[in-house]
mmCIF file of C-alpha atoms and ligand atoms in Angstrom:
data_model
loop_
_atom_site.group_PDB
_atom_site.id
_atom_site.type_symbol
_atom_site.label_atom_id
_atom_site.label_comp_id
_atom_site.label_asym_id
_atom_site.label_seq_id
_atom_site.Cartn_x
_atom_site.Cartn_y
_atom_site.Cartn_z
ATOM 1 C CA UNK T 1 -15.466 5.332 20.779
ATOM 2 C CA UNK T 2 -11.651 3.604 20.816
ATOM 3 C CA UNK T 3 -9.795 4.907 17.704
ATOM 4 C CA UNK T 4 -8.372 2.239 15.284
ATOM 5 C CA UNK T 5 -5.723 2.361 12.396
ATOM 6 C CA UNK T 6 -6.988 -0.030 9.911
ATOM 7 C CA UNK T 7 -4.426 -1.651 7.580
ATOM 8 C CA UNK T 8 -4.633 -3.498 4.351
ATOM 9 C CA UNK T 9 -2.516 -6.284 3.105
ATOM 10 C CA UNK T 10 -1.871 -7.006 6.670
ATOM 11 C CA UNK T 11 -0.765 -10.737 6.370
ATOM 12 C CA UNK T 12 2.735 -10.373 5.478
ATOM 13 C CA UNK T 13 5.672 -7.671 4.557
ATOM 14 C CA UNK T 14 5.308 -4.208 4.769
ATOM 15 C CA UNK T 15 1.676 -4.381 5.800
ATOM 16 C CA UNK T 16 2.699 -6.395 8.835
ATOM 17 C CA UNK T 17 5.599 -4.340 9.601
ATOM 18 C CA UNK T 18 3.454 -1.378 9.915
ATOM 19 C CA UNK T 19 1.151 -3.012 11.956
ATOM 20 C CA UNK T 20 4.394 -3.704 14.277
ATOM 21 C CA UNK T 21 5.306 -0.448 14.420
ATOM 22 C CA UNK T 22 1.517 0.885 14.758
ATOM 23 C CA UNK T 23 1.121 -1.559 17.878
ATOM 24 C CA UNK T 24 4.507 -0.331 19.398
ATOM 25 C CA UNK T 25 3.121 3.076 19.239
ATOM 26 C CA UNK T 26 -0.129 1.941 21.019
ATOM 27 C CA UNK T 27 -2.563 2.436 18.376
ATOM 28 C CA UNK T 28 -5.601 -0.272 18.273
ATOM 29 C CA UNK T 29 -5.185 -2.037 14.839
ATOM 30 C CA UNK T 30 -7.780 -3.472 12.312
ATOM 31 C CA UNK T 31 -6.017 -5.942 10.076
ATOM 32 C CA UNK T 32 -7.082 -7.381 6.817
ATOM 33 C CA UNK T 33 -6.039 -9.285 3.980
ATOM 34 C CA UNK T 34 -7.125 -12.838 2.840
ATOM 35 C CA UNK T 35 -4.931 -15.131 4.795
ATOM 36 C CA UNK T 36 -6.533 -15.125 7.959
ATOM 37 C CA UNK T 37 -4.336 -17.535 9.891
ATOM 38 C CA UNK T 38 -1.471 -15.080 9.645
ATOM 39 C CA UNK T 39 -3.392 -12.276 10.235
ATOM 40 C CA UNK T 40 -4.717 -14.132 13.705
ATOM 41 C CA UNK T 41 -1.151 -14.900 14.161
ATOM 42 C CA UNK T 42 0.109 -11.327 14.187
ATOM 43 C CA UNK T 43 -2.684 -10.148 15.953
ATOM 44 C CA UNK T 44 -1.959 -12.426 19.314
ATOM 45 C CA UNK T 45 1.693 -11.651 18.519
ATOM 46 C CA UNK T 46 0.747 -8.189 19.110
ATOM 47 C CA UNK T 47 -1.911 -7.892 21.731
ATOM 48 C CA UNK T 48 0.312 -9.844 23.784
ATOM 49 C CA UNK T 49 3.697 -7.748 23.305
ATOM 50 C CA UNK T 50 1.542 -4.336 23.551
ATOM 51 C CA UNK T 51 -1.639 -4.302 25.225
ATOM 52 C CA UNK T 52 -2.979 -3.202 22.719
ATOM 53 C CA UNK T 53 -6.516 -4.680 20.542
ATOM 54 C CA UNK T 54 -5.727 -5.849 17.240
ATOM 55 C CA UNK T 55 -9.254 -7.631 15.594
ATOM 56 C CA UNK T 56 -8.717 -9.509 12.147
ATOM 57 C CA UNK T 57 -11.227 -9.297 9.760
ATOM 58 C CA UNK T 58 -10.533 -11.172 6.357
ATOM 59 C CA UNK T 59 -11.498 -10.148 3.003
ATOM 60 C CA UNK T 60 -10.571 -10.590 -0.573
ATOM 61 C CA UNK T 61 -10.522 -7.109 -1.738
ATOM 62 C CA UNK T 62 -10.185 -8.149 -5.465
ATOM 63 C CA UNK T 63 -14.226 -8.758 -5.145
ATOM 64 C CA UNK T 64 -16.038 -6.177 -6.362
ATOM 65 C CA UNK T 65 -17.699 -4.584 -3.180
ATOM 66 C CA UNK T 66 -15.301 -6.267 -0.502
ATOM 67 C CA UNK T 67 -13.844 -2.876 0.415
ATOM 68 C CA UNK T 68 -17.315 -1.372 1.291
ATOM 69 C CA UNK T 69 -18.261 -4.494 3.184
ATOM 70 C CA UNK T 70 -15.178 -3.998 4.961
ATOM 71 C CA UNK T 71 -15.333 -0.458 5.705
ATOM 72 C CA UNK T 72 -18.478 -1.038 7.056
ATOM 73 C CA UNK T 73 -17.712 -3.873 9.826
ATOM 74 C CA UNK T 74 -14.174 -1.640 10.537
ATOM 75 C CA UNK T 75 -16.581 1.034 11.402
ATOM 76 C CA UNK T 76 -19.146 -0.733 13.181
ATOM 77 C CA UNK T 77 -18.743 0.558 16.440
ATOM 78 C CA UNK T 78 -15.336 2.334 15.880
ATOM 79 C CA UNK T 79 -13.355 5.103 14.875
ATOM 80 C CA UNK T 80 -10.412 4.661 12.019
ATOM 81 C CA UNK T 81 -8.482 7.517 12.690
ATOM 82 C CA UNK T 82 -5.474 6.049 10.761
ATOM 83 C CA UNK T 83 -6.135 3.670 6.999
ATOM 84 C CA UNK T 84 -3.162 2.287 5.684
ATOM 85 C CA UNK T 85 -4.013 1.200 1.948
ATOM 86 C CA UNK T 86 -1.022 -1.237 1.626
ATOM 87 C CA UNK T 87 -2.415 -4.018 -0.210
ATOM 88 C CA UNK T 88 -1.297 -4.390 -3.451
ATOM 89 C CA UNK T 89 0.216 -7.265 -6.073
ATOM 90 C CA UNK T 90 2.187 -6.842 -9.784
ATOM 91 C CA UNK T 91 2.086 -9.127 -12.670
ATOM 92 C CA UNK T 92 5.352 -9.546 -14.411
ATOM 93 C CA UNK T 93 5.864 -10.580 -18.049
ATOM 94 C CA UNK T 94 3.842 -9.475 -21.429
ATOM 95 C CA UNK T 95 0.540 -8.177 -20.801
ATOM 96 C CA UNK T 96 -1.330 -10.728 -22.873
ATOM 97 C CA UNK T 97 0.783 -14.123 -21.360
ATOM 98 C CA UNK T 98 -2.008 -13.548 -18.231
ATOM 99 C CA UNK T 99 -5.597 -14.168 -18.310
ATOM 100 C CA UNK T 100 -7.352 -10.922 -18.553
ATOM 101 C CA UNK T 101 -9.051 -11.295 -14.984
ATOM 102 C CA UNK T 102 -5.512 -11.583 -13.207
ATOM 103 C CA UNK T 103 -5.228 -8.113 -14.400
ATOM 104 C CA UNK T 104 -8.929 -6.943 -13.620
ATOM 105 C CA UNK T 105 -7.933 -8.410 -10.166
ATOM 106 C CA UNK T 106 -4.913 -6.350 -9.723
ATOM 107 C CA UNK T 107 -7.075 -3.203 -10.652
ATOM 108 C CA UNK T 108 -9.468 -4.122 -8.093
ATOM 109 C CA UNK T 109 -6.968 -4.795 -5.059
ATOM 110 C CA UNK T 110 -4.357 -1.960 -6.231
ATOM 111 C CA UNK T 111 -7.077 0.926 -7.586
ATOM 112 C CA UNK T 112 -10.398 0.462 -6.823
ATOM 113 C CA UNK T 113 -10.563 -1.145 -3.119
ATOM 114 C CA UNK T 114 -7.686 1.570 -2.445
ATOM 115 C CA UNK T 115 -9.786 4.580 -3.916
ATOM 116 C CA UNK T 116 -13.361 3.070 -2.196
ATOM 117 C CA UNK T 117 -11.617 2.604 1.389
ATOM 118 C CA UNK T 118 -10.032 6.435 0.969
ATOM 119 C CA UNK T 119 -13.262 7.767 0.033
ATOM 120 C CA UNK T 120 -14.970 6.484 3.084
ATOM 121 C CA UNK T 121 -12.555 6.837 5.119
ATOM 122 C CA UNK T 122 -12.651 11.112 4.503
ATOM 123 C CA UNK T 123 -16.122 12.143 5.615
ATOM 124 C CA UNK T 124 -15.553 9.666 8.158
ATOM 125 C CA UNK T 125 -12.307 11.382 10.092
ATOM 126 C CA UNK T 126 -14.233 14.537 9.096
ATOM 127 C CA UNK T 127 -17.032 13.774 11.319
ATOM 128 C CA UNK T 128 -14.764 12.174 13.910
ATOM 129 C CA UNK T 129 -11.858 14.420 14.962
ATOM 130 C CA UNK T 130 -9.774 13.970 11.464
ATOM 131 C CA UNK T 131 -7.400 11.255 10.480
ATOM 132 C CA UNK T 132 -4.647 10.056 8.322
ATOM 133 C CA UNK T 133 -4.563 8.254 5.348
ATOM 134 C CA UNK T 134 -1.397 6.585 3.751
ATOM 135 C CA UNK T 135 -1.832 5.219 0.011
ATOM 136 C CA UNK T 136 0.938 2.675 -0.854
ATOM 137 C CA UNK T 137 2.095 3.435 -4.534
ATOM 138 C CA UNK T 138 5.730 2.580 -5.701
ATOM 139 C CA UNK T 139 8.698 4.300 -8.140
ATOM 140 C CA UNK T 140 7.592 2.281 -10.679
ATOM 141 C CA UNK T 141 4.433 5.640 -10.550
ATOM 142 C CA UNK T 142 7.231 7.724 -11.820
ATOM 143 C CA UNK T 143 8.032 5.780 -15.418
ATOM 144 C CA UNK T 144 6.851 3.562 -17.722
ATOM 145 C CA UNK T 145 6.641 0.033 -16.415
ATOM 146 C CA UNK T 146 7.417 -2.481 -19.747
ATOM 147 C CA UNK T 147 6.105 -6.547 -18.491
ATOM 148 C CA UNK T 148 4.659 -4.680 -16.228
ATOM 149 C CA UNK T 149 2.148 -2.612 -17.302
ATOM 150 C CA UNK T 150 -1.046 -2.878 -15.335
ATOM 151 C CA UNK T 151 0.677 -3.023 -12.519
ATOM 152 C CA UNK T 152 2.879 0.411 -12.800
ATOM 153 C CA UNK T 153 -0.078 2.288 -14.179
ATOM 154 C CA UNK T 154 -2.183 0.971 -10.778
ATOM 155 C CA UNK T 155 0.877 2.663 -9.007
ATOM 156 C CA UNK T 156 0.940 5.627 -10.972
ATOM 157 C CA UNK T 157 -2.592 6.021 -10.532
ATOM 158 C CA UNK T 158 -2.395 5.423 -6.749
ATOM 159 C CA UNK T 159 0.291 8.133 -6.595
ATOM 160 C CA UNK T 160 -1.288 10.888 -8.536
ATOM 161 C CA UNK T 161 -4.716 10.408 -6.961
ATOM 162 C CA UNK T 162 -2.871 11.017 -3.769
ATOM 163 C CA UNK T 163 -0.772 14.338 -4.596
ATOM 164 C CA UNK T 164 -4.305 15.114 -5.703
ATOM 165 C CA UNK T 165 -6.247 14.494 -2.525
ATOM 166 C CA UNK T 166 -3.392 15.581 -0.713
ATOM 167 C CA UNK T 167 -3.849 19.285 -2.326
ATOM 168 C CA UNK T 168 -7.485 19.066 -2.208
ATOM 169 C CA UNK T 169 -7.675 18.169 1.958
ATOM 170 C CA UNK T 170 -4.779 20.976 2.394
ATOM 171 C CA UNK T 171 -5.536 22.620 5.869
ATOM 172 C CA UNK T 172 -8.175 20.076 6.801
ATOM 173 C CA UNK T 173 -8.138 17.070 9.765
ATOM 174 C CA UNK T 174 -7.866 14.666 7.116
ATOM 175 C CA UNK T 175 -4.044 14.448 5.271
ATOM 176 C CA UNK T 176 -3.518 11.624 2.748
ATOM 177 C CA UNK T 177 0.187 10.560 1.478
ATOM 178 C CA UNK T 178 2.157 8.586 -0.962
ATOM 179 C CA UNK T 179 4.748 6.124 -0.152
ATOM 180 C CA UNK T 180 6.953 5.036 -2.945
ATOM 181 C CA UNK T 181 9.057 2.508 -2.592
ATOM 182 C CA UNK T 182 12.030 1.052 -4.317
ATOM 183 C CA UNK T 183 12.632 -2.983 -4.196
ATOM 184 C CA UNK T 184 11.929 -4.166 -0.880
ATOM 185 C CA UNK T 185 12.903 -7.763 0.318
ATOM 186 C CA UNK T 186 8.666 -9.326 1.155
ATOM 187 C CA UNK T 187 6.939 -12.340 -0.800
ATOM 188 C CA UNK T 188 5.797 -9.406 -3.474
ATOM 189 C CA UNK T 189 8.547 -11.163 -6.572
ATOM 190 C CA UNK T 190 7.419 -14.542 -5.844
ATOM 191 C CA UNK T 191 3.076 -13.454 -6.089
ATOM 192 C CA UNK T 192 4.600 -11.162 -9.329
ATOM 193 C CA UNK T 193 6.452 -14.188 -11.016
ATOM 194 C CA UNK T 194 9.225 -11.983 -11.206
ATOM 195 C CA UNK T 195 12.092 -14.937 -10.847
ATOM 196 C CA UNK T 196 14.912 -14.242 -13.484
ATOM 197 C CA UNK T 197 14.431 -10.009 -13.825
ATOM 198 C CA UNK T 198 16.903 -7.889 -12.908
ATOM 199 C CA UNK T 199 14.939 -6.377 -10.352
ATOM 200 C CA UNK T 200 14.439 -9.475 -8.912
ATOM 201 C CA UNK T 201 18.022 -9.755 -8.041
ATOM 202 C CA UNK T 202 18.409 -5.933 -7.457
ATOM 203 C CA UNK T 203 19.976 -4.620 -3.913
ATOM 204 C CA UNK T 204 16.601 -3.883 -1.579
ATOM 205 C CA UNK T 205 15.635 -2.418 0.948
ATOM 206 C CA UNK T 206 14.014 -4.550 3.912
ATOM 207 C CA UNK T 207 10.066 -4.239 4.837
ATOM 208 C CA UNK T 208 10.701 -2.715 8.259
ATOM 209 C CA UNK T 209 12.673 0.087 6.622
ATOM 210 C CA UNK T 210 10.164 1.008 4.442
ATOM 211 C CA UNK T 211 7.196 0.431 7.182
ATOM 212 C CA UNK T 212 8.791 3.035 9.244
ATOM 213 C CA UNK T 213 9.529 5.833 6.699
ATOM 214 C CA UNK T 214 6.161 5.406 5.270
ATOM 215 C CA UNK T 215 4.581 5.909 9.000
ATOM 216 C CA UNK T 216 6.502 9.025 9.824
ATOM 217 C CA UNK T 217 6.009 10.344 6.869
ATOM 218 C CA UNK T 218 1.735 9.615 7.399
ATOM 219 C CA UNK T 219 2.386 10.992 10.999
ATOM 220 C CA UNK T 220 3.912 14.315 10.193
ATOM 221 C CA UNK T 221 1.289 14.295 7.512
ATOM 222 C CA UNK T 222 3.570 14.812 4.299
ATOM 223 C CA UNK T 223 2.748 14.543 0.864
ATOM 224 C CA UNK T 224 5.035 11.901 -0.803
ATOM 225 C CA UNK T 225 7.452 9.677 0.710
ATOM 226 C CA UNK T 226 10.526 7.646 -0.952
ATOM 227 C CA UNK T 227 12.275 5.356 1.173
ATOM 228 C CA UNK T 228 16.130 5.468 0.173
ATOM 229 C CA UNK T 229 18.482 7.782 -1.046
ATOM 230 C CA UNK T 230 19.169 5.497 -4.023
ATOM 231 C CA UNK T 231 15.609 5.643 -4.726
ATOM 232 C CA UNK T 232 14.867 9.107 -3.848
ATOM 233 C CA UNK T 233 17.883 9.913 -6.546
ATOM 234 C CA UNK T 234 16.143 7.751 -9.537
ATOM 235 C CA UNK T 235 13.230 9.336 -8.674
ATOM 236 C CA UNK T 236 15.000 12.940 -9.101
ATOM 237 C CA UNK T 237 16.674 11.570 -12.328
ATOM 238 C CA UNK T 238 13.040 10.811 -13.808
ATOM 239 C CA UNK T 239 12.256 14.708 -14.178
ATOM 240 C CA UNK T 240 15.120 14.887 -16.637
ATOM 241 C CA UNK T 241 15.405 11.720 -18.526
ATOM 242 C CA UNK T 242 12.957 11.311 -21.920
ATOM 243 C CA UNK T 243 10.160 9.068 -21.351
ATOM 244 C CA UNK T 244 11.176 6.644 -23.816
ATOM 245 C CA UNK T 245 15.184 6.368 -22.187
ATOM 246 C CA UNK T 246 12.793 5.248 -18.706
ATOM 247 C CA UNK T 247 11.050 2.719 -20.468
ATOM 248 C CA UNK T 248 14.144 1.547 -22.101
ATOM 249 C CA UNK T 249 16.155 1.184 -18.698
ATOM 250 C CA UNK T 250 12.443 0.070 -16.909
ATOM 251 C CA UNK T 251 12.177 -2.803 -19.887
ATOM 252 C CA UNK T 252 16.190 -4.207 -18.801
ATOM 253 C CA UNK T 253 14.910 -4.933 -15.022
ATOM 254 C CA UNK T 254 11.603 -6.494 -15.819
ATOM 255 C CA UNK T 255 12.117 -8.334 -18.967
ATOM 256 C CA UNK T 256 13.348 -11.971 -18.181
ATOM 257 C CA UNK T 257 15.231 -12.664 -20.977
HETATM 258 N N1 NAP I 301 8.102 -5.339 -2.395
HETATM 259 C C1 NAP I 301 8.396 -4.356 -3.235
HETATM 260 O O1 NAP I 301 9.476 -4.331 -3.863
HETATM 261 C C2 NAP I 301 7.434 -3.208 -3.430
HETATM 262 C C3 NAP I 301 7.882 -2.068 -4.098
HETATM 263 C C4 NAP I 301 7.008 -0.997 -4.295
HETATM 264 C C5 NAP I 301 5.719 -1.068 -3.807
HETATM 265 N N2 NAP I 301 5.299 -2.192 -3.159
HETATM 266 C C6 NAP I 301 3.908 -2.214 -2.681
HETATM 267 O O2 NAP I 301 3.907 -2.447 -1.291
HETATM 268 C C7 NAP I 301 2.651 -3.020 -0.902
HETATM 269 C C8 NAP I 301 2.906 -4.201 0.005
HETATM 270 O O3 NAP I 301 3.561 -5.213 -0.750
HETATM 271 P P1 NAP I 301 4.671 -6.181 -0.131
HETATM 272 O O4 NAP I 301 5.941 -5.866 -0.787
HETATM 273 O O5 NAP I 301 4.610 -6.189 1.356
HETATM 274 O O6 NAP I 301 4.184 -7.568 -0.758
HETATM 275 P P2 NAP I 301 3.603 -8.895 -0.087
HETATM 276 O O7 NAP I 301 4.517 -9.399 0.955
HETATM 277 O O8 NAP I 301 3.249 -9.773 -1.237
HETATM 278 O O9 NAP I 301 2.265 -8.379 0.639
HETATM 279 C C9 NAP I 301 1.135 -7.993 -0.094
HETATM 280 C C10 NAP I 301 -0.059 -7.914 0.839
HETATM 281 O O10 NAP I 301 -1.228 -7.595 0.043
HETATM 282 C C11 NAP I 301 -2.249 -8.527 0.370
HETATM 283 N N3 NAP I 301 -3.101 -8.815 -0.770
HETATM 284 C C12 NAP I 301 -2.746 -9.237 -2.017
HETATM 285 N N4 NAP I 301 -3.822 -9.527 -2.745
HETATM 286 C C13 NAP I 301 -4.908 -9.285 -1.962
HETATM 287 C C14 NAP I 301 -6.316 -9.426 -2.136
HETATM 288 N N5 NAP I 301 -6.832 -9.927 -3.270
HETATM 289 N N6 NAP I 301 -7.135 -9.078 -1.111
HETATM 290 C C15 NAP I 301 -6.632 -8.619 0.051
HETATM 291 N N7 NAP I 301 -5.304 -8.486 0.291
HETATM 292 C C16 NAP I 301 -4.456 -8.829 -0.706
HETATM 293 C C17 NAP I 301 -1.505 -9.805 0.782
HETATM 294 O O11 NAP I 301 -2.299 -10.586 1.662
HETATM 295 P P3 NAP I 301 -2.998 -11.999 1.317
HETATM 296 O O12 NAP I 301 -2.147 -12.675 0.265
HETATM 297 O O13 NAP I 301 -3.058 -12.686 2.626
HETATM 298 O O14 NAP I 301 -4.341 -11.608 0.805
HETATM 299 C C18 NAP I 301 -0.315 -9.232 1.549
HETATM 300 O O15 NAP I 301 -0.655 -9.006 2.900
HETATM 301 C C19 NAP I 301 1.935 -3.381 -2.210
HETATM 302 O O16 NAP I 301 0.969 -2.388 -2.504
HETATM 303 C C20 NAP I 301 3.056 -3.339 -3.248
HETATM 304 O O17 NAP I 301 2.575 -3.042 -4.535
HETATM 305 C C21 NAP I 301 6.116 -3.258 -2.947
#
């Protein structure tokens, strides 16, 4: 059986810039997300530049069960050796100006489909030779998120289930790490309504930056990854400041008065 490194949230920024980099290094890619014309797109872009197979297979992983049905066509037949869990979307502004099910979505793409895919993925790189697993999660997992809410508790959740795993699989085929990153230029302010925050407007980072760090990172199978010194130094800062000082500061970039 061909091995394949399957990414999520394929379509568009970092997701697609991983899959560049992934084809460049000659890996097979499965790529999914909902827009399937762009995923085609990227996929002849890529077979043609590397030789190599990319197959598309669409899916709207805010439905309940789409990451199982998923899963199981990825793995019909082949062997993910590498599963990039990069799909993911934030909701800015007060928690109750959304509809309750824009939130249940956003746990559904950024928790649940994440946590299905990496538990079928282990057993599954077990049985075939071992693997790598890389969970997108994001600073915002390292304070409060004010306007924000669901979507930096999805992140913190991502990250700690991650450290977790990554303890738990120590010395195993199978590794599983966090990237974190800061603000990074992709379509991910325009899907959050995040137009007038400060972090909107903040200095970032661009997608292929962040693509590569977060596959090295997966490759020499480390346990957390933040992209950027001025990232990696906010980050540091969190272990001293009070929790309420990082809401305060969190609640100036993401409120948009
Ligand atoms: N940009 C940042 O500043 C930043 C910072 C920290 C962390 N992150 C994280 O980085 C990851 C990639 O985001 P990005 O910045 O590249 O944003 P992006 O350009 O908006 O890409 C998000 C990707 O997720 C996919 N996606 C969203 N909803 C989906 C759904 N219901 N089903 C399947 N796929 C879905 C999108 O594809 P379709 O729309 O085609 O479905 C798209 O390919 C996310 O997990 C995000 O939380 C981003």
């Amino acid at each position: 059986m061909t091995n394949y490194t399957l990414i999520t949230g394929a379509s568009q920024g970092i997701g697609a810039e991983f899959a560049r980099i992934a084809a460049r290094e000659g890996h097979n890619l499965i790529l999914t997300a909902r827009n399937e014309s762009s995923l085609q797109s990227l996929a002849s872009e890529l077979d043609n530049s590397h030789g190599i197979e990319a197959i598309v297979l669409p899916a709207d992983l805010a439905e309940p069960g789409a990451a199982k049905t998923l899963w199981d066509r990825a793995t019909d037949g082949r062997r993910v050796d590498r599963l990039i869990n990069n799909a993911g979307f934030g909701l800015n502004g007060p928690l109750t100006d959304f509809p309750f099910q824009d939130h249940a979505d956003l746990l559904e793409v950024n928790v649940n489909a994440l946590t299905r895919l990496t538990y079928l993925a282990i057993d599954h790189m077990m049985a075939n030779d071992g693997g790598r697993i890389l969970n997108v999660a994001s600073i915002l997992a390292y304070l409060p998120g004010p306007y924000f809410s669901t979507y930096g508790g999805s992140k913190a959740f991502v990250l700690a289930f991650s450290e977790g795993l990554s303890k738990e699989l120590q010395g195993s085929s199978v590794s599983v790490t966090a990237l974190c990153p800061g603000t990074t230029r992709t379509g991910f302010f325009d899907r959050a309504q995040m137009e007038g925050t400060k972090a909107a407007a903040s200095s970032m980072q661009t997608p292929g930056e962040v693509a590569k760090t977060g596959w090295e990172a997966m490759t020499r199978r480390a346990r957390t990854v933040v992209p950027g010194t001025a990232n990696r130094a906010l980050v540091f800062a969190t272990r001293f400041a009070p929790r309420g000082a990082l809401a305060a500061t969190a609640a100036k970039l993401f409120s948009k008065a």
